[in-house]
Coordinates of C-alpha atoms in Angstrom, one line a residue:
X1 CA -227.6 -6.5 -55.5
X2 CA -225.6 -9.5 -54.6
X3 CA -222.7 -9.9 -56.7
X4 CA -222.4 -13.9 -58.2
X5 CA -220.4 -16.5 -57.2
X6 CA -218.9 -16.6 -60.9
X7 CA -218.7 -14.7 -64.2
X8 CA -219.1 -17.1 -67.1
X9 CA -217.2 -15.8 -70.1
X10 CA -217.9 -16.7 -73.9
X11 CA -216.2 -14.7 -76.6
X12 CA -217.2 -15.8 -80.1
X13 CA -216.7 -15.1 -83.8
X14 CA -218.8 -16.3 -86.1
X15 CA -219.5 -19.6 -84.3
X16 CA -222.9 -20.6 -85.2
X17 CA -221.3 -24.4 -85.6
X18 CA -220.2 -24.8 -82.2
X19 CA -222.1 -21.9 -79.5
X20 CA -225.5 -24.2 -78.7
X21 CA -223.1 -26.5 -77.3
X22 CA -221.3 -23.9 -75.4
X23 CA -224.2 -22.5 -73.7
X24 CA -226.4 -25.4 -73.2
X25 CA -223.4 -26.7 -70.9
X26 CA -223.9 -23.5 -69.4
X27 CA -227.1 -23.4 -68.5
X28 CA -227.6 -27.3 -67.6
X29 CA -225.2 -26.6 -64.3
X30 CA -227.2 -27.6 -61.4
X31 CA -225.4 -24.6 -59.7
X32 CA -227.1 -21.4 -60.5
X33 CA -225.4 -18.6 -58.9
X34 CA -223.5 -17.5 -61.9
X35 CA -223.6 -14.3 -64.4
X36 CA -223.1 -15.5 -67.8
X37 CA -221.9 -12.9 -70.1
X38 CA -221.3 -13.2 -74.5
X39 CA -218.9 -11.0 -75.9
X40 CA -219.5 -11.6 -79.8
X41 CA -217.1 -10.3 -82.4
X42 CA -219.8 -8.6 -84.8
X43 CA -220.9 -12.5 -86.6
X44 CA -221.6 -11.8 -89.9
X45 CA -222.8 -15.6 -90.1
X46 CA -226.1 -16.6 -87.8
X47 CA -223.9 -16.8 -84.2
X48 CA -225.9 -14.0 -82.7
X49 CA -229.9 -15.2 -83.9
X50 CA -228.6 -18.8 -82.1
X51 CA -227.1 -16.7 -79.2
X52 CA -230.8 -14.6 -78.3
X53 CA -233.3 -17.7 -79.5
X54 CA -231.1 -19.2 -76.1
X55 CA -231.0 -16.4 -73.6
X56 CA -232.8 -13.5 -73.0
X57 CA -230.7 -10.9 -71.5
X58 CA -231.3 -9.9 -68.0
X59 CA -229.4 -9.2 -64.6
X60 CA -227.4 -12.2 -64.8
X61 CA -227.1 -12.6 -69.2
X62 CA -225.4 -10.1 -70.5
X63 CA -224.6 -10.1 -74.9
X64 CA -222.6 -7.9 -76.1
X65 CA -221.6 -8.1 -79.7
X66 CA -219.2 -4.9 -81.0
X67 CA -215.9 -5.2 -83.0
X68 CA -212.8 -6.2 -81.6
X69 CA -208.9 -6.8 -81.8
X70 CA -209.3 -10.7 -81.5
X71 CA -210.0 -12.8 -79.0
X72 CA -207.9 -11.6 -75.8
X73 CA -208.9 -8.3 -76.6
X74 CA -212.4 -10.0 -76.4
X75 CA -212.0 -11.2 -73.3
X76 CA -210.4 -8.1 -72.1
X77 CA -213.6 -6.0 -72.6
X78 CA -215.6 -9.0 -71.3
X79 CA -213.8 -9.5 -68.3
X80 CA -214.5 -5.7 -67.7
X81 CA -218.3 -6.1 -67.0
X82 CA -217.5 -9.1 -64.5
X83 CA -219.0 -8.9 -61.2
X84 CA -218.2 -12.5 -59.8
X85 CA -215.9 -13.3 -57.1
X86 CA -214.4 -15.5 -59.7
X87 CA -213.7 -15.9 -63.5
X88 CA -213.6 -18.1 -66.2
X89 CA -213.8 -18.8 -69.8
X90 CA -215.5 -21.1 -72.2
X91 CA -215.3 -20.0 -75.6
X92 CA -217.5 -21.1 -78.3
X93 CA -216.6 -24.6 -79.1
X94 CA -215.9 -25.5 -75.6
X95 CA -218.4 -27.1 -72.9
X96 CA -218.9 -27.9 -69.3
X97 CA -217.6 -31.5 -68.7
X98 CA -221.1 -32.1 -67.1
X99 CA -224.1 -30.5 -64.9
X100 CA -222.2 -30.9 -61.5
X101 CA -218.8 -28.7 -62.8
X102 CA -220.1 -25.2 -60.9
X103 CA -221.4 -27.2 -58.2
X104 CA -218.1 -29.1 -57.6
X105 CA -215.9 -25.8 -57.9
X106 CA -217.8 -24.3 -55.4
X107 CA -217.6 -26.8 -53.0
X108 CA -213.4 -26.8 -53.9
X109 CA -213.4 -23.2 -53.4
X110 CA -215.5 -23.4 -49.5
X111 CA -213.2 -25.9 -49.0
X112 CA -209.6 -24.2 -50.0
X113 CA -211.0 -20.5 -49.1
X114 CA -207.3 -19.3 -50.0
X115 CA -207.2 -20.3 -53.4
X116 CA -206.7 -17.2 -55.9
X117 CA -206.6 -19.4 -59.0
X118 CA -208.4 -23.2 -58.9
X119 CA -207.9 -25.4 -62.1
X120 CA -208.6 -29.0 -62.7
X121 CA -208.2 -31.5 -65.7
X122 CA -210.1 -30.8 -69.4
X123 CA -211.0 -33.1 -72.0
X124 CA -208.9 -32.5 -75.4
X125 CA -211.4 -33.0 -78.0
X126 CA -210.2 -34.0 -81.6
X127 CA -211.2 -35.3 -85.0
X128 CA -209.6 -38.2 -83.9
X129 CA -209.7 -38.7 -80.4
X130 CA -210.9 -38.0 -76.9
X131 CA -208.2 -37.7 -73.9
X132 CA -208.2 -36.4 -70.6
X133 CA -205.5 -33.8 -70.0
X134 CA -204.5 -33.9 -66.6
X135 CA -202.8 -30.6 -64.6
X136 CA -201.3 -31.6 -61.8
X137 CA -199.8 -29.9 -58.8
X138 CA -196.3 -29.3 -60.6
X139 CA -198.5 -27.1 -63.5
X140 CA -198.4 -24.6 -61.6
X141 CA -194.7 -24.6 -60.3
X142 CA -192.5 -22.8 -62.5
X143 CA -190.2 -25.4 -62.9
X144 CA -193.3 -26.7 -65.6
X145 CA -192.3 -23.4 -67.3
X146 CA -189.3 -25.2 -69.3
X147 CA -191.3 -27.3 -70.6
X148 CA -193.4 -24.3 -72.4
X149 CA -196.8 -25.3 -71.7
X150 CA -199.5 -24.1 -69.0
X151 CA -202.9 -24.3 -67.9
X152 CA -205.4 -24.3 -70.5
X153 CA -207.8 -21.1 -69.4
X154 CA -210.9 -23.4 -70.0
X155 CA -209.4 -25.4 -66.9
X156 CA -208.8 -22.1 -64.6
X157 CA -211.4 -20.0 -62.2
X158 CA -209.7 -17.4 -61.9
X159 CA -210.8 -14.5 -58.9
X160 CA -211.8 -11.3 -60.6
X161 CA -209.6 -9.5 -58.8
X162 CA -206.6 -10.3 -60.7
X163 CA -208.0 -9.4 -64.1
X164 CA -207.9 -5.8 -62.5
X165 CA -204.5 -6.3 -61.6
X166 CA -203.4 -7.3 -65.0
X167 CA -205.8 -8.1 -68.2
X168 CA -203.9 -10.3 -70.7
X169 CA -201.0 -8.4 -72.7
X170 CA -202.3 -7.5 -76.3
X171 CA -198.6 -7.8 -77.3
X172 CA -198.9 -11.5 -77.4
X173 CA -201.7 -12.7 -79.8
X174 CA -201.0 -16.4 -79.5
X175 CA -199.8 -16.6 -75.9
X176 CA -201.6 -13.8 -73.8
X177 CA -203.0 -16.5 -71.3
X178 CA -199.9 -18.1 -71.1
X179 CA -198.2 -14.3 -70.5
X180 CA -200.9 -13.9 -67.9
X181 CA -200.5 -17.0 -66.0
X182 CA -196.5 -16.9 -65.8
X183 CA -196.8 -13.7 -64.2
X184 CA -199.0 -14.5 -61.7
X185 CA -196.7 -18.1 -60.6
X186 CA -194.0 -15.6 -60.6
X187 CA -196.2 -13.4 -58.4
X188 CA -196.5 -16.5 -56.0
X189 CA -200.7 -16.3 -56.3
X190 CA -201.9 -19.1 -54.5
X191 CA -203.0 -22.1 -57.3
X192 CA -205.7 -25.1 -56.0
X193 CA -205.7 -27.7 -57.9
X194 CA -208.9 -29.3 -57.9
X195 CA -208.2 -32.8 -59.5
X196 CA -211.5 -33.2 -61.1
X197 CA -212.2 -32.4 -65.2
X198 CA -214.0 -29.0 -65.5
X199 CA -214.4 -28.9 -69.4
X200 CA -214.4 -30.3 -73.0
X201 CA -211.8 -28.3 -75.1
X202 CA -212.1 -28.4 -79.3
X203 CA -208.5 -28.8 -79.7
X204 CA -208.4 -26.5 -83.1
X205 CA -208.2 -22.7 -84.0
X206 CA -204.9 -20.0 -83.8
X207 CA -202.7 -21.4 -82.1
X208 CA -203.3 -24.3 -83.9
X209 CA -203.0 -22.7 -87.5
X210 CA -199.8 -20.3 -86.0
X211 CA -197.3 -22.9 -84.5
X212 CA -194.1 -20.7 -85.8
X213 CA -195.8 -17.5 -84.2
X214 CA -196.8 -19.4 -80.9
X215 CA -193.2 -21.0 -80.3
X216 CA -191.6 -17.6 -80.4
X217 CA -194.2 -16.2 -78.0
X218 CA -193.7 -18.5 -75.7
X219 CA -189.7 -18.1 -75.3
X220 CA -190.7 -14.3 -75.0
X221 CA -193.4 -15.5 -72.1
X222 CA -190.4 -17.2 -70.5
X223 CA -188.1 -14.9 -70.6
X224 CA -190.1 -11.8 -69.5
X225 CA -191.7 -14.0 -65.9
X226 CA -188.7 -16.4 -65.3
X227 CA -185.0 -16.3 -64.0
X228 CA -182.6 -17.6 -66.6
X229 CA -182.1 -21.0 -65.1
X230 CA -185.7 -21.6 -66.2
X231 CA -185.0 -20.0 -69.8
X232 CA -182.3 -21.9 -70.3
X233 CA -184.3 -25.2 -69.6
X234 CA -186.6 -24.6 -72.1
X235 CA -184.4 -23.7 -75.0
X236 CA -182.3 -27.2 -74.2
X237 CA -186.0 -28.7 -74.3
X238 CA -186.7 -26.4 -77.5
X239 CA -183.8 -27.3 -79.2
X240 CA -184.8 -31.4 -78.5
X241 CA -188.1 -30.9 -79.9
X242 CA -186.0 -29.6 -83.5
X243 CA -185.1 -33.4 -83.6
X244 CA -188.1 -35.5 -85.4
X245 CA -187.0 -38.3 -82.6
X246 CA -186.2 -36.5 -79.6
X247 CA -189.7 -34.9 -80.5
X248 CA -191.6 -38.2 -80.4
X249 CA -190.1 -38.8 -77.1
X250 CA -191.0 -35.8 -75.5
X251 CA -194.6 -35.8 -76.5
X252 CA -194.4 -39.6 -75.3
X253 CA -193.1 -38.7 -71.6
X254 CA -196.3 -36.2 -71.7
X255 CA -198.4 -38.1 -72.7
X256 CA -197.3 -40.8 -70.3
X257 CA -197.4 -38.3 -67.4
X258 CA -200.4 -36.1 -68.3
X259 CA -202.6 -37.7 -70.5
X260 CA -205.3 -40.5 -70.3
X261 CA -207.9 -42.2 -72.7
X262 CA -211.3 -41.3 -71.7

């Protein structure tokens, strides 16, 4: 049987609120040579009844619902049952962007047959707001790296054959797509960036709730993938941000550089 083009990878937990969303963007892409596969948590709420009165399992839906370490373990065992050429996650509460997304990463991929990991811009979905979060080519450039941030994984197809090289580092429970990611820029794996928006991202849950927990992550993520130029960098940026006003600066320079209204 012909492997698919791409794995599609949900891990939920109790997520009844948010999944329809999730996999109606799914399965409204115009592009139909995917596997989609659900990796639930053991819901005790209704997540799983709304998951199978959606899909019915066959060669290319796959549910899987079994207890787990959190999410990254989650995606861990899910990414174990991939058999696309490439990979990527949308948890519940995030979406497709719009019917074309599969269709256009394709096309990206024919087009920039090289490209180990593609990514392109998301939507940042709040109580507040809507913005467009834009990765550009210096994302994924580890000079970026001193600035502590990344790629969002709802922005990233990612091919499969990575995940066997390294699954994300159950150390890190914040930060083990961030982990992931640095090692692979430090690796020198060829990024595409496709400059079109890929998804919707619900801009709550861990690391949300954990800030403390994800700032000291991230120096370790730093200082495990980067040379200590780099480290240095982002604990003089660090230390700004411990300033109320340096702080409202910085999130105004990226915000002025890598944000938009939508």
């Amino acid at each position: 049987m012909k492997n698919p083009r791409f794995t599609i990878i949900t891990v939920c937990y109790n997520a009844e609120k948010y999944i329809e969303e999730t996999i109606r963007s799914v399965l409204n892409q115009k592009y139909s040579d995917y596997e989609y596969i659900i990796k639930d948590g053991k819901s005790s709420d209704g997540t799983l009844d709304l998951v199978h009165s959606l899909l019915d399992p066959n060669e290319n839906i796959c549910i899987v619902s079994s207890k787990d370490d959190g999410i990254f373990d989650a995606m861990n065992e899910a990414v174990s049952l991939a058999r696309g050429e490439y990979v990527y996650f949308l948890n519940a509460g995030d979406s497709f962007c719009d019917s074309d997304v599969l269709q256009n990463v394709d096309l990206y991929i024919r087009q920039n047959p090289k490209v180990e990991i593609a990514y392109g811009n998301i939507i940042l979905l709040d109580n507040t707001c809507r913005r467009m979060r834009i990765y550009g080519e210096i994302c994924s450039k580890k000079i970026y790296a001193v600035s502590g941030d990344c790629i969002c994984h709802q922005a990233m197809f990612a091919r499969r054959e990575l995940f066997d090289e390294k699954r994300f580092d159950l150390h890190y429970r914040a930060c083990a797509d961030r982990e992931w990611q640095f090692h692979f820029i430090k690796k020198k794996k060829i990024f595409g960036c496709m400059k079109f928006t890929v998804a919707i991202f619900r801009v709550e849950g861990f690391c949300t709730s954990h800030m403390a927990e994800y700032e000291e992550e991230t120096l370790q993520c730093v200082e495990k993938n980067y040379d200590r130029y780099i480290v240095l960098g982002y604990k003089v940026i660090a230390r700004m941000k411990e300033s109320r006003i340096l702080r409202q600066v910085l999130r105004l320079c990226g915000r002025l550089l890598f944000h938009k209204p939508v």
